[in-house]
Amino acid sequence: MNKAADIYQQIMADPQNATFTQQGIEPLYHVEPEARILIISQAPSRKGQESMTYWDDPSGDRLRAWMGMSREEFYHSGELGVVPLDFYFPGKGKQGDLPPRKGFAEKWHKPVLELMPKVSLTLLIGAYAQKYYLQKRRQKTLTETVAHYQDYLPEYFPIVHPSPLNYGWMHQHPWFEESVVPELQADIRRLLAE
């Protein structure tokens, strides 16, 4: 068994994931050994978990538009890894999905990310991913962190979550799509062309 398959089996066998495994639900993440770009967000959506296709929803459509990638490039370029903070849909809360489970990323990110040694740009999508990876380096709010995205380059590119629940945020902060998105697209294009 290769290392990627071994890690996958360990995730499935982990007692923290027993409820999902017993229901026949598999972890949803994506490893590409040659990936140059990594997406880290909170967790798969319910639809993603049901279809076993990450970012296959309106949020994914908007994310691909922000990245300047077609569906074909996003899913089949071999340049993109997807490693959420939790590999399972955590359930619904009062305002959107529940947060990723505590301890999950601490346990599984290091071994999974070691499978993608060529990653040079990591998109940190949403507050959970930014808090986990930027820690004390992040600003006081998500808006400030995203506005100061250049402070985290070239390793990290923090952005707001593309969820329809954030359309109001985007309307209040037009600078994001006017200034930040073109910079993101340029960085993505540069990496895909290398």
mmCIF file of C-alpha atoms in Angstrom:
data_model
loop_
_atom_site.group_PDB
_atom_site.id
_atom_site.type_symbol
_atom_site.label_atom_id
_atom_site.label_comp_id
_atom_site.label_asym_id
_atom_site.label_seq_id
_atom_site.Cartn_x
_atom_site.Cartn_y
_atom_site.Cartn_z
ATOM 1 C CA MET A 1 0.000 0.000 0.000
ATOM 2 C CA ASN A 2 1.382 3.436 -0.901
ATOM 3 C CA LYS A 3 1.682 6.237 1.642
ATOM 4 C CA ALA A 4 -1.378 8.180 0.380
ATOM 5 C CA ALA A 5 -3.585 5.092 0.558
ATOM 6 C CA ASP A 6 -2.197 4.218 3.984
ATOM 7 C CA ILE A 7 -3.053 7.692 5.347
ATOM 8 C CA TYR A 8 -6.533 7.445 3.822
ATOM 9 C CA GLN A 9 -7.123 4.119 5.592
ATOM 10 C CA GLN A 10 -5.827 5.553 8.882
ATOM 11 C CA ILE A 11 -8.283 8.461 8.597
ATOM 12 C CA MET A 12 -11.153 6.044 7.964
ATOM 13 C CA ALA A 13 -10.082 3.880 10.940
ATOM 14 C CA ASP A 14 -9.621 6.803 13.353
ATOM 15 C CA PRO A 15 -12.141 6.554 16.248
ATOM 16 C CA GLN A 16 -12.881 10.297 15.818
ATOM 17 C CA ASN A 17 -14.331 9.425 12.394
ATOM 18 C CA ALA A 18 -16.106 6.196 13.363
ATOM 19 C CA THR A 19 -19.620 7.643 13.004
ATOM 20 C CA PHE A 20 -18.882 8.647 9.407
ATOM 21 C CA THR A 21 -17.090 5.404 8.515
ATOM 22 C CA GLN A 22 -19.977 3.339 9.918
ATOM 23 C CA GLN A 23 -22.355 5.254 7.646
ATOM 24 C CA GLY A 24 -20.164 4.574 4.619
ATOM 25 C CA ILE A 25 -19.032 8.213 4.407
ATOM 26 C CA GLU A 26 -15.482 8.645 3.160
ATOM 27 C CA PRO A 27 -13.157 11.575 3.922
ATOM 28 C CA LEU A 28 -13.230 14.289 1.257
ATOM 29 C CA TYR A 29 -9.881 15.846 0.395
ATOM 30 C CA HIS A 30 -7.699 15.779 -2.690
ATOM 31 C CA VAL A 31 -3.978 15.108 -3.018
ATOM 32 C CA GLU A 32 -2.024 15.775 -6.213
ATOM 33 C CA PRO A 33 1.671 14.890 -5.838
ATOM 34 C CA GLU A 34 2.635 17.621 -8.347
ATOM 35 C CA ALA A 35 0.267 20.278 -6.932
ATOM 36 C CA ARG A 36 1.563 23.837 -6.875
ATOM 37 C CA ILE A 37 -1.626 25.315 -5.392
ATOM 38 C CA LEU A 38 -3.364 24.219 -2.195
ATOM 39 C CA ILE A 39 -6.848 25.148 -1.011
ATOM 40 C CA ILE A 40 -7.527 25.040 2.725
ATOM 41 C CA SER A 41 -11.030 25.821 3.965
ATOM 42 C CA GLN A 42 -13.227 24.720 6.840
ATOM 43 C CA ALA A 43 -14.904 21.462 5.735
ATOM 44 C CA PRO A 44 -16.814 19.882 2.841
ATOM 45 C CA SER A 45 -20.381 21.006 2.259
ATOM 46 C CA ARG A 46 -23.246 18.545 2.628
ATOM 47 C CA LYS A 47 -23.576 18.443 -1.165
ATOM 48 C CA GLY A 48 -19.838 17.850 -1.553
ATOM 49 C CA GLN A 49 -19.914 14.984 0.924
ATOM 50 C CA GLU A 50 -22.936 13.407 -0.784
ATOM 51 C CA SER A 51 -21.391 13.630 -4.264
ATOM 52 C CA MET A 52 -17.794 13.072 -3.059
ATOM 53 C CA THR A 53 -16.792 16.062 -5.205
ATOM 54 C CA TYR A 54 -15.153 18.987 -3.399
ATOM 55 C CA TRP A 55 -16.322 22.532 -4.227
ATOM 56 C CA ASP A 56 -19.159 21.238 -6.447
ATOM 57 C CA ASP A 57 -21.712 23.854 -5.418
ATOM 58 C CA PRO A 58 -22.400 27.601 -5.844
ATOM 59 C CA SER A 59 -19.449 28.361 -3.524
ATOM 60 C CA GLY A 60 -17.198 26.326 -5.810
ATOM 61 C CA ASP A 61 -18.478 28.119 -8.899
ATOM 62 C CA ARG A 62 -17.593 31.463 -7.347
ATOM 63 C CA LEU A 63 -14.221 30.193 -6.098
ATOM 64 C CA ARG A 64 -13.289 28.982 -9.596
ATOM 65 C CA ALA A 65 -14.301 32.379 -11.005
ATOM 66 C CA TRP A 66 -12.137 34.150 -8.417
ATOM 67 C CA MET A 67 -9.221 31.856 -9.243
ATOM 68 C CA GLY A 68 -9.764 32.283 -12.985
ATOM 69 C CA MET A 69 -9.939 28.501 -13.440
ATOM 70 C CA SER A 70 -12.357 26.459 -15.515
ATOM 71 C CA ARG A 71 -14.002 23.370 -14.008
ATOM 72 C CA GLU A 72 -11.663 21.280 -16.166
ATOM 73 C CA GLU A 73 -8.543 23.015 -14.807
ATOM 74 C CA PHE A 74 -9.847 22.959 -11.246
ATOM 75 C CA TYR A 75 -10.571 19.231 -11.208
ATOM 76 C CA HIS A 76 -8.111 17.820 -13.766
ATOM 77 C CA SER A 77 -5.034 20.054 -14.068
ATOM 78 C CA GLY A 78 -3.025 18.045 -11.533
ATOM 79 C CA GLU A 79 -1.941 21.401 -10.048
ATOM 80 C CA LEU A 80 -4.428 21.693 -7.199
ATOM 81 C CA GLY A 81 -4.695 20.052 -3.783
ATOM 82 C CA VAL A 82 -7.707 20.453 -1.484
ATOM 83 C CA VAL A 83 -7.246 19.880 2.238
ATOM 84 C CA PRO A 84 -10.009 21.264 4.467
ATOM 85 C CA LEU A 85 -9.620 21.581 8.239
ATOM 86 C CA ASP A 86 -12.060 18.665 8.533
ATOM 87 C CA PHE A 87 -12.542 16.044 5.820
ATOM 88 C CA TYR A 88 -16.197 15.441 6.774
ATOM 89 C CA PHE A 89 -19.308 17.641 6.716
ATOM 90 C CA PRO A 90 -19.754 18.654 10.381
ATOM 91 C CA GLY A 91 -23.485 19.458 10.187
ATOM 92 C CA LYS A 92 -25.613 22.583 10.025
ATOM 93 C CA GLY A 93 -25.634 25.357 12.603
ATOM 94 C CA LYS A 94 -27.897 28.377 13.085
ATOM 95 C CA GLN A 95 -25.866 30.431 10.598
ATOM 96 C CA GLY A 96 -24.309 28.092 8.058
ATOM 97 C CA ASP A 97 -22.295 24.933 8.613
ATOM 98 C CA LEU A 98 -20.875 23.947 11.989
ATOM 99 C CA PRO A 99 -17.140 24.571 12.525
ATOM 100 C CA PRO A 100 -14.567 21.882 11.765
ATOM 101 C CA ARG A 101 -14.051 19.438 14.613
ATOM 102 C CA LYS A 102 -11.313 20.287 17.080
ATOM 103 C CA GLY A 103 -8.131 18.273 16.778
ATOM 104 C CA PHE A 104 -8.795 17.019 13.256
ATOM 105 C CA ALA A 105 -6.408 19.308 11.350
ATOM 106 C CA GLU A 106 -3.767 18.927 14.065
ATOM 107 C CA LYS A 107 -3.813 15.186 13.505
ATOM 108 C CA TRP A 108 -4.115 14.903 9.723
ATOM 109 C CA HIS A 109 -2.787 17.990 7.954
ATOM 110 C CA LYS A 110 0.917 17.295 8.426
ATOM 111 C CA PRO A 111 0.902 13.758 6.947
ATOM 112 C CA VAL A 112 -1.425 14.756 4.091
ATOM 113 C CA LEU A 113 0.493 17.926 3.203
ATOM 114 C CA GLU A 114 3.754 15.956 3.129
ATOM 115 C CA LEU A 115 2.295 14.164 0.084
ATOM 116 C CA MET A 116 2.372 17.484 -1.840
ATOM 117 C CA PRO A 117 5.924 18.841 -1.463
ATOM 118 C CA LYS A 118 5.731 21.196 -4.471
ATOM 119 C CA VAL A 119 2.947 23.453 -3.150
ATOM 120 C CA SER A 120 4.051 27.075 -3.335
ATOM 121 C CA LEU A 121 0.759 28.943 -2.798
ATOM 122 C CA THR A 122 -1.894 28.098 -0.220
ATOM 123 C CA LEU A 123 -5.319 29.742 -0.355
ATOM 124 C CA LEU A 124 -6.691 30.170 3.165
ATOM 125 C CA ILE A 125 -10.422 30.384 2.637
ATOM 126 C CA GLY A 126 -12.434 31.822 5.497
ATOM 127 C CA ALA A 127 -11.827 32.625 9.136
ATOM 128 C CA TYR A 128 -11.223 29.065 10.376
ATOM 129 C CA ALA A 129 -8.406 28.376 7.910
ATOM 130 C CA GLN A 130 -6.846 31.780 8.521
ATOM 131 C CA LYS A 131 -6.976 31.383 12.289
ATOM 132 C CA TYR A 132 -5.415 27.922 12.117
ATOM 133 C CA TYR A 133 -2.581 28.754 9.727
ATOM 134 C CA LEU A 134 -1.844 32.417 10.374
ATOM 135 C CA GLN A 135 -2.423 32.293 14.142
ATOM 136 C CA LYS A 136 -1.033 35.501 15.718
ATOM 137 C CA ARG A 137 0.019 36.852 12.319
ATOM 138 C CA ARG A 138 -3.589 37.437 11.260
ATOM 139 C CA GLN A 139 -5.338 40.754 11.732
ATOM 140 C CA LYS A 140 -8.153 41.385 14.245
ATOM 141 C CA THR A 141 -10.894 40.594 11.710
ATOM 142 C CA LEU A 142 -11.239 38.476 8.590
ATOM 143 C CA THR A 143 -11.840 41.659 6.570
ATOM 144 C CA GLU A 144 -8.555 43.163 7.748
ATOM 145 C CA THR A 145 -6.677 39.914 7.132
ATOM 146 C CA VAL A 146 -8.013 39.699 3.574
ATOM 147 C CA ALA A 147 -7.285 43.397 2.979
ATOM 148 C CA HIS A 148 -3.674 42.776 4.070
ATOM 149 C CA TYR A 149 -3.303 39.621 1.956
ATOM 150 C CA GLN A 150 0.056 40.841 0.589
ATOM 151 C CA ASP A 151 1.530 40.522 4.095
ATOM 152 C CA TYR A 152 1.180 36.720 3.841
ATOM 153 C CA LEU A 153 2.464 36.208 0.304
ATOM 154 C CA PRO A 154 4.085 34.321 -1.295
ATOM 155 C CA GLU A 155 3.161 31.381 0.960
ATOM 156 C CA TYR A 156 -0.449 32.169 1.904
ATOM 157 C CA PHE A 157 -3.265 34.032 0.161
ATOM 158 C CA PRO A 158 -6.168 34.638 2.598
ATOM 159 C CA ILE A 159 -9.605 35.203 1.064
ATOM 160 C CA VAL A 160 -13.202 35.327 2.225
ATOM 161 C CA HIS A 161 -15.299 32.185 1.808
ATOM 162 C CA PRO A 162 -17.192 32.307 -1.516
ATOM 163 C CA SER A 163 -20.434 31.127 0.109
ATOM 164 C CA PRO A 164 -23.713 32.786 -0.910
ATOM 165 C CA LEU A 165 -23.992 33.656 2.803
ATOM 166 C CA ASN A 166 -21.130 36.130 2.208
ATOM 167 C CA TYR A 167 -22.682 38.022 -0.714
ATOM 168 C CA GLY A 168 -23.498 40.852 1.697
ATOM 169 C CA TRP A 169 -19.850 41.049 2.762
ATOM 170 C CA MET A 170 -18.769 41.214 -0.876
ATOM 171 C CA HIS A 171 -21.289 43.992 -1.576
ATOM 172 C CA GLN A 172 -19.956 45.985 1.395
ATOM 173 C CA HIS A 173 -16.325 45.413 0.351
ATOM 174 C CA PRO A 174 -16.182 45.886 -3.442
ATOM 175 C CA TRP A 175 -12.387 46.291 -3.230
ATOM 176 C CA PHE A 176 -12.129 42.523 -2.815
ATOM 177 C CA GLU A 177 -13.345 41.672 -6.317
ATOM 178 C CA GLU A 178 -11.870 44.859 -7.809
ATOM 179 C CA SER A 179 -8.333 44.537 -6.394
ATOM 180 C CA VAL A 180 -7.721 41.252 -4.589
ATOM 181 C CA VAL A 181 -9.317 38.839 -7.081
ATOM 182 C CA PRO A 182 -7.227 40.059 -10.054
ATOM 183 C CA GLU A 183 -4.071 39.604 -7.968
ATOM 184 C CA LEU A 184 -5.184 36.084 -7.022
ATOM 185 C CA GLN A 185 -5.883 35.245 -10.666
ATOM 186 C CA ALA A 186 -2.467 36.547 -11.712
ATOM 187 C CA ASP A 187 -0.728 34.426 -9.070
ATOM 188 C CA ILE A 188 -2.699 31.331 -10.121
ATOM 189 C CA ARG A 189 -1.920 31.909 -13.836
ATOM 190 C CA ARG A 190 1.771 32.360 -13.079
ATOM 191 C CA LEU A 191 1.912 29.068 -11.183
ATOM 192 C CA LEU A 192 -0.046 27.170 -13.839
ATOM 193 C CA ALA A 193 2.306 28.477 -16.525
ATOM 194 C CA GLU A 194 5.521 27.411 -14.725
#
